[in-house]
Short mmCIF file of C-alpha atoms and ligand atoms in Angstrom, two decimals:
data_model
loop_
_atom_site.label_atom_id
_atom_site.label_comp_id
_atom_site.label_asym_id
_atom_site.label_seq_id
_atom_site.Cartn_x
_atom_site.Cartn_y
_atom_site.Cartn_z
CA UNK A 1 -38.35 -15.51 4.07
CA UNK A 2 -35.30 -17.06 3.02
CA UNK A 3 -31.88 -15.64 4.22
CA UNK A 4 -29.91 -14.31 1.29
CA UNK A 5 -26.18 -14.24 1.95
CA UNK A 6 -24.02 -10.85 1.97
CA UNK A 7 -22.00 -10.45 -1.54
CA UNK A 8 -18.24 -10.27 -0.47
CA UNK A 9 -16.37 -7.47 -2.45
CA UNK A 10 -13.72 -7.07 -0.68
CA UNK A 11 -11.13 -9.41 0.62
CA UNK A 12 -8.05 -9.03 1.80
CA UNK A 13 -5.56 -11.88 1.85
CA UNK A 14 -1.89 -12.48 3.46
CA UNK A 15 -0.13 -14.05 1.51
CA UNK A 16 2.40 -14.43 4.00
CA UNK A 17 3.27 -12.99 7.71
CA UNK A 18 6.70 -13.32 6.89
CA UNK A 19 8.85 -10.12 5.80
CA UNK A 20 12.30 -9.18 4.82
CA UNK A 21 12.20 -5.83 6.75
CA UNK A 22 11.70 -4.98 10.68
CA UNK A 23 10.27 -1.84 10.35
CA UNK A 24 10.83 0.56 13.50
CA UNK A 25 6.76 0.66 14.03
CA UNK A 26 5.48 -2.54 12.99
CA UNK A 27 2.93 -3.92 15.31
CA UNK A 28 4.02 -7.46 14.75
CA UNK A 29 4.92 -8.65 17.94
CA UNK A 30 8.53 -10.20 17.33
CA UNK A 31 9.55 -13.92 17.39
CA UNK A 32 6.50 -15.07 16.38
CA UNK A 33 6.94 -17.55 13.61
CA UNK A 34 6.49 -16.56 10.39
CA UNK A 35 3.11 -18.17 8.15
CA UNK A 36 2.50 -18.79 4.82
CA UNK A 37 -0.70 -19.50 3.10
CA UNK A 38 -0.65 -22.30 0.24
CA UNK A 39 -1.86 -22.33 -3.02
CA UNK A 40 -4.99 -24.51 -2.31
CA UNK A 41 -6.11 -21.98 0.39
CA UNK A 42 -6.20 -19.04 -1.52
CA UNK A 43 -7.96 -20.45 -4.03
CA UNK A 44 -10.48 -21.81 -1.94
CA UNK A 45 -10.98 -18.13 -0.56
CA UNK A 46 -11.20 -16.50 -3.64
CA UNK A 47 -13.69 -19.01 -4.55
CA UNK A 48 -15.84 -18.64 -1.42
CA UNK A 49 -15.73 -14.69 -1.75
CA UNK A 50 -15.71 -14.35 -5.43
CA UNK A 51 -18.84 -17.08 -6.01
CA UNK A 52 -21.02 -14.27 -7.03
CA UNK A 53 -21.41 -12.16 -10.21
CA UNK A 54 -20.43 -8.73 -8.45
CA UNK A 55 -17.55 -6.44 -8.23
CA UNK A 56 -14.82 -8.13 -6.28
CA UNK A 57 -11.61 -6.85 -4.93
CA UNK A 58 -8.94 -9.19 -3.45
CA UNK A 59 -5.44 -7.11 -1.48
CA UNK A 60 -2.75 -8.62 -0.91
CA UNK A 61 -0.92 -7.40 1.85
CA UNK A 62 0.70 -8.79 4.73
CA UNK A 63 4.20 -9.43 5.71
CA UNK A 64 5.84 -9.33 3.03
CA UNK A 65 3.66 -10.48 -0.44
CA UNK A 66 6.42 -10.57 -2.76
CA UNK A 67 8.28 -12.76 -0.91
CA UNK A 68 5.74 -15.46 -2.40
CA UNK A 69 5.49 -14.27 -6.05
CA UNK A 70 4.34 -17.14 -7.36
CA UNK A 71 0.77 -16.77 -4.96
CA UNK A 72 0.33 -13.13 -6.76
CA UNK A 73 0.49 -14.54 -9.91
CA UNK A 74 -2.02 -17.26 -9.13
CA UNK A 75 -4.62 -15.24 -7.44
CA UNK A 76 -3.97 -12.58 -10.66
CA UNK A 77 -4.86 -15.61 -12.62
CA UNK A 78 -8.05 -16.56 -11.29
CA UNK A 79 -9.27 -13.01 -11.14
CA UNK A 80 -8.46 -12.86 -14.86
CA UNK A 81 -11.00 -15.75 -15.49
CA UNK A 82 -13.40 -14.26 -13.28
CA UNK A 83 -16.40 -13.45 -15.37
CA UNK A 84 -17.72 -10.46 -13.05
CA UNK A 85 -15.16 -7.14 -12.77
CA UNK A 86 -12.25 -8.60 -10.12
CA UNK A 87 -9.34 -6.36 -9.28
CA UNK A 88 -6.24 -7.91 -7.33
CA UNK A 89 -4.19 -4.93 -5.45
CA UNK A 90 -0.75 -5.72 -3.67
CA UNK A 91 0.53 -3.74 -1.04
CA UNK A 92 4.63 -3.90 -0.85
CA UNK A 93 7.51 -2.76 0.74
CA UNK A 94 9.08 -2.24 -2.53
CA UNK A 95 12.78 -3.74 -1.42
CA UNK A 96 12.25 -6.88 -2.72
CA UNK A 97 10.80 -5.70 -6.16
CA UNK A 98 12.39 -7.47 -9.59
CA UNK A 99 12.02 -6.44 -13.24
CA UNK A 100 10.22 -9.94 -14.09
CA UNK A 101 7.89 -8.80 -10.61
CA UNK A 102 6.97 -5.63 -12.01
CA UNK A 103 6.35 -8.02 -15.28
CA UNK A 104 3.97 -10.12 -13.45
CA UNK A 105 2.23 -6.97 -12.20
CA UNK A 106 1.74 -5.60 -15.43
CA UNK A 107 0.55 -8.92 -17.96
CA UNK A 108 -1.95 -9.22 -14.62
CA UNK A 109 -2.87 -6.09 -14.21
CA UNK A 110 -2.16 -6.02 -10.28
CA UNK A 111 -1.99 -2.38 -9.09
CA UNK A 112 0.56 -2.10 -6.78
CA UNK A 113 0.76 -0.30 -3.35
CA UNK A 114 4.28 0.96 -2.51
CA UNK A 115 4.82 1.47 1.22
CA UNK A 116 7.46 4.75 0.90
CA UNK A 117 8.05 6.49 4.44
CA UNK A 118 9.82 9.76 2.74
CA UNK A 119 13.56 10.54 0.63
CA UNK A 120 15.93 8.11 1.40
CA UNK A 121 17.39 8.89 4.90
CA UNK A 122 14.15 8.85 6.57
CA UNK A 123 13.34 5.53 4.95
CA UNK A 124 16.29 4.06 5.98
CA UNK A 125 15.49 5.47 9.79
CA UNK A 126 12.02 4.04 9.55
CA UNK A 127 12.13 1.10 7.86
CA UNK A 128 15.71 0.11 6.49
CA UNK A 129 16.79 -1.46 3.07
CA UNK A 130 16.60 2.32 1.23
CA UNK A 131 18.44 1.57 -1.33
CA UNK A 132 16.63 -1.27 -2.37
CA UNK A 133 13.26 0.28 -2.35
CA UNK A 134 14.34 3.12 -4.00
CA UNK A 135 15.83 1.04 -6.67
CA UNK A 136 12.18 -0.80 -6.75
CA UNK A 137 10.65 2.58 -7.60
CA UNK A 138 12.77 2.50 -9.95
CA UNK A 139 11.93 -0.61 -11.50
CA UNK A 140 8.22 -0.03 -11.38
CA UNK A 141 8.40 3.13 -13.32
CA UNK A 142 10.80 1.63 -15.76
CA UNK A 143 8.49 -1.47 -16.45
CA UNK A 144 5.60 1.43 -16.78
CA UNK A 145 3.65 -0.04 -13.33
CA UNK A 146 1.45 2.57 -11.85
CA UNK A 147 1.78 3.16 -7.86
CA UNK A 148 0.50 4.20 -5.17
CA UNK A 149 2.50 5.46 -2.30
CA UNK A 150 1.50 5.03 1.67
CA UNK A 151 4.15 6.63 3.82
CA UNK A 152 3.99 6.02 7.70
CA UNK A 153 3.89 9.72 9.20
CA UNK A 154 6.16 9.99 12.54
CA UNK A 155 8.00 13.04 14.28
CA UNK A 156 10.70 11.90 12.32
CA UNK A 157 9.00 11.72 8.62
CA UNK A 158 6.78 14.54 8.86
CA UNK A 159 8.97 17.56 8.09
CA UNK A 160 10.31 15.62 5.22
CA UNK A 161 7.13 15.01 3.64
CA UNK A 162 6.83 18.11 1.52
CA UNK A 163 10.52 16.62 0.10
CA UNK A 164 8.55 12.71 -0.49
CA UNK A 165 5.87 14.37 -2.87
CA UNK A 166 8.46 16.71 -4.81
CA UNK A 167 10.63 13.05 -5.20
CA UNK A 168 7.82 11.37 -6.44
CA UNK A 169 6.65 14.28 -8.90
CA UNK A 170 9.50 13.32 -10.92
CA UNK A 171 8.11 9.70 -11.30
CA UNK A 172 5.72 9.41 -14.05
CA UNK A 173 4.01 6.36 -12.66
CA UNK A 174 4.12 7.59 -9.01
CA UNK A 175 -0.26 8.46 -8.84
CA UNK A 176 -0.72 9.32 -5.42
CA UNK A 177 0.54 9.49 -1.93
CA UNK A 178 -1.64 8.45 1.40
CA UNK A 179 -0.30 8.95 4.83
CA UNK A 180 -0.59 7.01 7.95
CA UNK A 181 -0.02 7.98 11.35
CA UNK A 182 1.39 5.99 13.58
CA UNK A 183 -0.10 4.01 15.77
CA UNK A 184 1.94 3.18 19.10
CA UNK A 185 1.26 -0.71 19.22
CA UNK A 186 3.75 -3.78 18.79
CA UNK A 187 7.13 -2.41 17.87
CA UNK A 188 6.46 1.68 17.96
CA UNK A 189 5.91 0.79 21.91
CA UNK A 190 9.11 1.96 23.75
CA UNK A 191 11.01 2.25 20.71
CA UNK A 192 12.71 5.53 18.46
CA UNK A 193 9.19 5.77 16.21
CA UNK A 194 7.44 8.87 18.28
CA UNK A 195 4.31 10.34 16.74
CA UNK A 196 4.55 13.44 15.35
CA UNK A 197 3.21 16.62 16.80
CA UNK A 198 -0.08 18.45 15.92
CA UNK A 199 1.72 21.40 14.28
CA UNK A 200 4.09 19.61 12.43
CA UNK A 201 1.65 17.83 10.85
CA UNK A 202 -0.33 20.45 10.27
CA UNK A 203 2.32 22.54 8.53
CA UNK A 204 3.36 19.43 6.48
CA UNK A 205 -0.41 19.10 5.81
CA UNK A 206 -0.40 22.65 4.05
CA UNK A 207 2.54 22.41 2.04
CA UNK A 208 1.48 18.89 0.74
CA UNK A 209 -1.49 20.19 -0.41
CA UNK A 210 0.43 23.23 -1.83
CA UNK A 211 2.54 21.12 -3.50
CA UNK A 212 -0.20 19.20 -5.16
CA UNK A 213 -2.08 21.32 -6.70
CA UNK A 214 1.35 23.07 -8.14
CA UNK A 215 2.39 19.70 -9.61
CA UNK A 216 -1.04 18.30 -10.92
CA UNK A 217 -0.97 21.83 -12.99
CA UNK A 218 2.35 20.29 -14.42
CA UNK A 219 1.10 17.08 -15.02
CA UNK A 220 -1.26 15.49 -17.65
CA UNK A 221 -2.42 12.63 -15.07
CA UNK A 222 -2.77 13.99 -11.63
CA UNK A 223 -1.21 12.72 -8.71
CA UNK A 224 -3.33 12.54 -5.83
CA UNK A 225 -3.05 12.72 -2.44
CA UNK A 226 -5.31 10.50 -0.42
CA UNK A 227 -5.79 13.28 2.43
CA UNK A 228 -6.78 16.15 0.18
CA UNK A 229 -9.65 13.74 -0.80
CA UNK A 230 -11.20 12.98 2.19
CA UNK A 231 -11.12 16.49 3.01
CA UNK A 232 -13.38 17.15 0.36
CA UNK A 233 -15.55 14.15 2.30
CA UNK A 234 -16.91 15.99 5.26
CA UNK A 235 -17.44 13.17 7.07
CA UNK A 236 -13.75 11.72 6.78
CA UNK A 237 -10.71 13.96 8.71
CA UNK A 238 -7.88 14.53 7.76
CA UNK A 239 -5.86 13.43 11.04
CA UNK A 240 -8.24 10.24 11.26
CA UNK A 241 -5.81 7.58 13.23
CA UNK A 242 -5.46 3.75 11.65
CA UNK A 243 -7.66 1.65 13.04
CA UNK A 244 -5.94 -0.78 15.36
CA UNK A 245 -4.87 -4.12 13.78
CA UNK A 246 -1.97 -6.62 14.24
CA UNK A 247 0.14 -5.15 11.29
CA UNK A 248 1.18 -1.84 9.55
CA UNK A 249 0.93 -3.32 6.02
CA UNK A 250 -2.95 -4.52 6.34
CA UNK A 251 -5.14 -1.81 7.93
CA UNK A 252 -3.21 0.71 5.01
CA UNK A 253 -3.87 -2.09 2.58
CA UNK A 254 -7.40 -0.70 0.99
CA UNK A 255 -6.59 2.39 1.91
CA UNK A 256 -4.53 3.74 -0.81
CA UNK A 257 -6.20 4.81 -4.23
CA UNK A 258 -4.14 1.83 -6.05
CA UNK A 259 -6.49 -0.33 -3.74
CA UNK A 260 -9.88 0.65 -4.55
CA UNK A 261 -12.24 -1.37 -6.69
S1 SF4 B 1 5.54 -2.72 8.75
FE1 SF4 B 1 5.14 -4.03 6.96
S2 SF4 B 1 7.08 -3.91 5.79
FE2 SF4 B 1 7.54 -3.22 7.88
S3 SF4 B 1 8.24 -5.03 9.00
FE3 SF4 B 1 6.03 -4.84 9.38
S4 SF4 B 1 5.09 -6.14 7.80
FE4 SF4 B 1 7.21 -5.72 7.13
#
């Protein structure tokens, strides 16, 4: 009997290893040199996974995607002459984010991944350039872009959770939040990031799912958060840990609710 190859639905991409922020956690190890993927080799991926007439979802994630615009907008493309159902999903850091980006996002239809630690302090603890992501936010929900939000959860983030969600009820576009703990690999080893403790998280935990269901009684689309959804999936936990891998930005890429096919 003949073999029948596996359907790819799912592929994630890097557009680039390269990124404008040094995030306290990130597993990439540092000094390594930065890589970015040309034009001809995306397309020949997207060709080899997409050469089938199913469902097919292509992330972005990476490093830093944005830095290389003009690869978004030409894997967009060729998902929007894909004749099967094709979703493209981009997972940022937001600091780099322009009103022509959020453009691009929108004509394309690329749902967008925001990576958000919590309110402005803590973001600038954890991952630097604040004000610049904030002002991304900004120019997503101005440009009407719908977001997801993955926040990295630490001893230093988790009390301020609760204060994350209640910033991002006041975005209309803001759709969900997903949390990631942190994983003690590549950066996070020996440096400030510490995880944070059981009962923190728990008590975070319980007011962001509070908080939730208070807001989505306010709100005409409902915001979701990632956690409260696998809860209601037995055989997902709550306090799963990432799976190991050599960056922050890819195991959470898929992860979020912007992400899914
Ligand atoms: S965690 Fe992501 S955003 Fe932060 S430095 Fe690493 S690749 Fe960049």
């Amino acid at each position: 009997m003949p073999l029948i190859p596996p359907q790819i639905a799912y592929l994630t991409l890097w557009p680039t290893t390269a990124c404008n922020l040094a995030c306290a956690y990130c597993y990439a190890s540092q000094g390594e040199a930065p890589q970015t993927m040309d034009r001809q080799t995306a397309l020949a991926a997207l060709e080899l996974a997409g050469g089938h007439d199913g469902p097919l979802h292509v992330q972005l994630a990476g490093g830093e995607p944005t830095l290389v615009p003009e690869l978004i907008e030409a894997v967009a493309q060729w998902a929007s002459q894909r004749q099967a159902p094709t979703r493209v999903a981009v997972q940022t850091n937001g600091a780099l984010l322009t009103p022509a980006l959020a453009a691009m996002f929108k004509r394309w239809r690329v749902a967008v991944g925001l990576s958000l630690d919590g309110p402005p302090e803590v973001q600038e603890l954890q991952r630097g350039q604040a004000a610049q992501v904030m002002a991304g936010l900004e120019i997503l929900e101005r440009a009407g872009v719908d977001f997801y939000v993955t926040a990295v959860v630490t001893a230093a983030s988790a009390p301020h959770l609760p204060r994350l969600l209640l910033m991002l009820a006041g975005q209309a576009h803001a759709r969900g939040l997903g949390l990631d703990l942190l994983t003690c690999r590549g950066r996070a080893v020996g440096g400030h990031a510490a995880m944070a403790r059981p009962d923190a998280l728990a008590g975070a935990a319980s007011r962001l799912a509070q908080l939730t269901g208070w807001l989505n009684a306010r709100r005409t689309r409902p915001f979701v958060l990632r956690e409260l959804e696998r809860c209601a999936n037995p055989a997902r936990s709550f306090a799963r840990p990432r799976p190991a891998g050599p960056w922050p930005c890819i195991p959470r890429a898929g992860s979020t609710p912007a992400a899914r096919p």
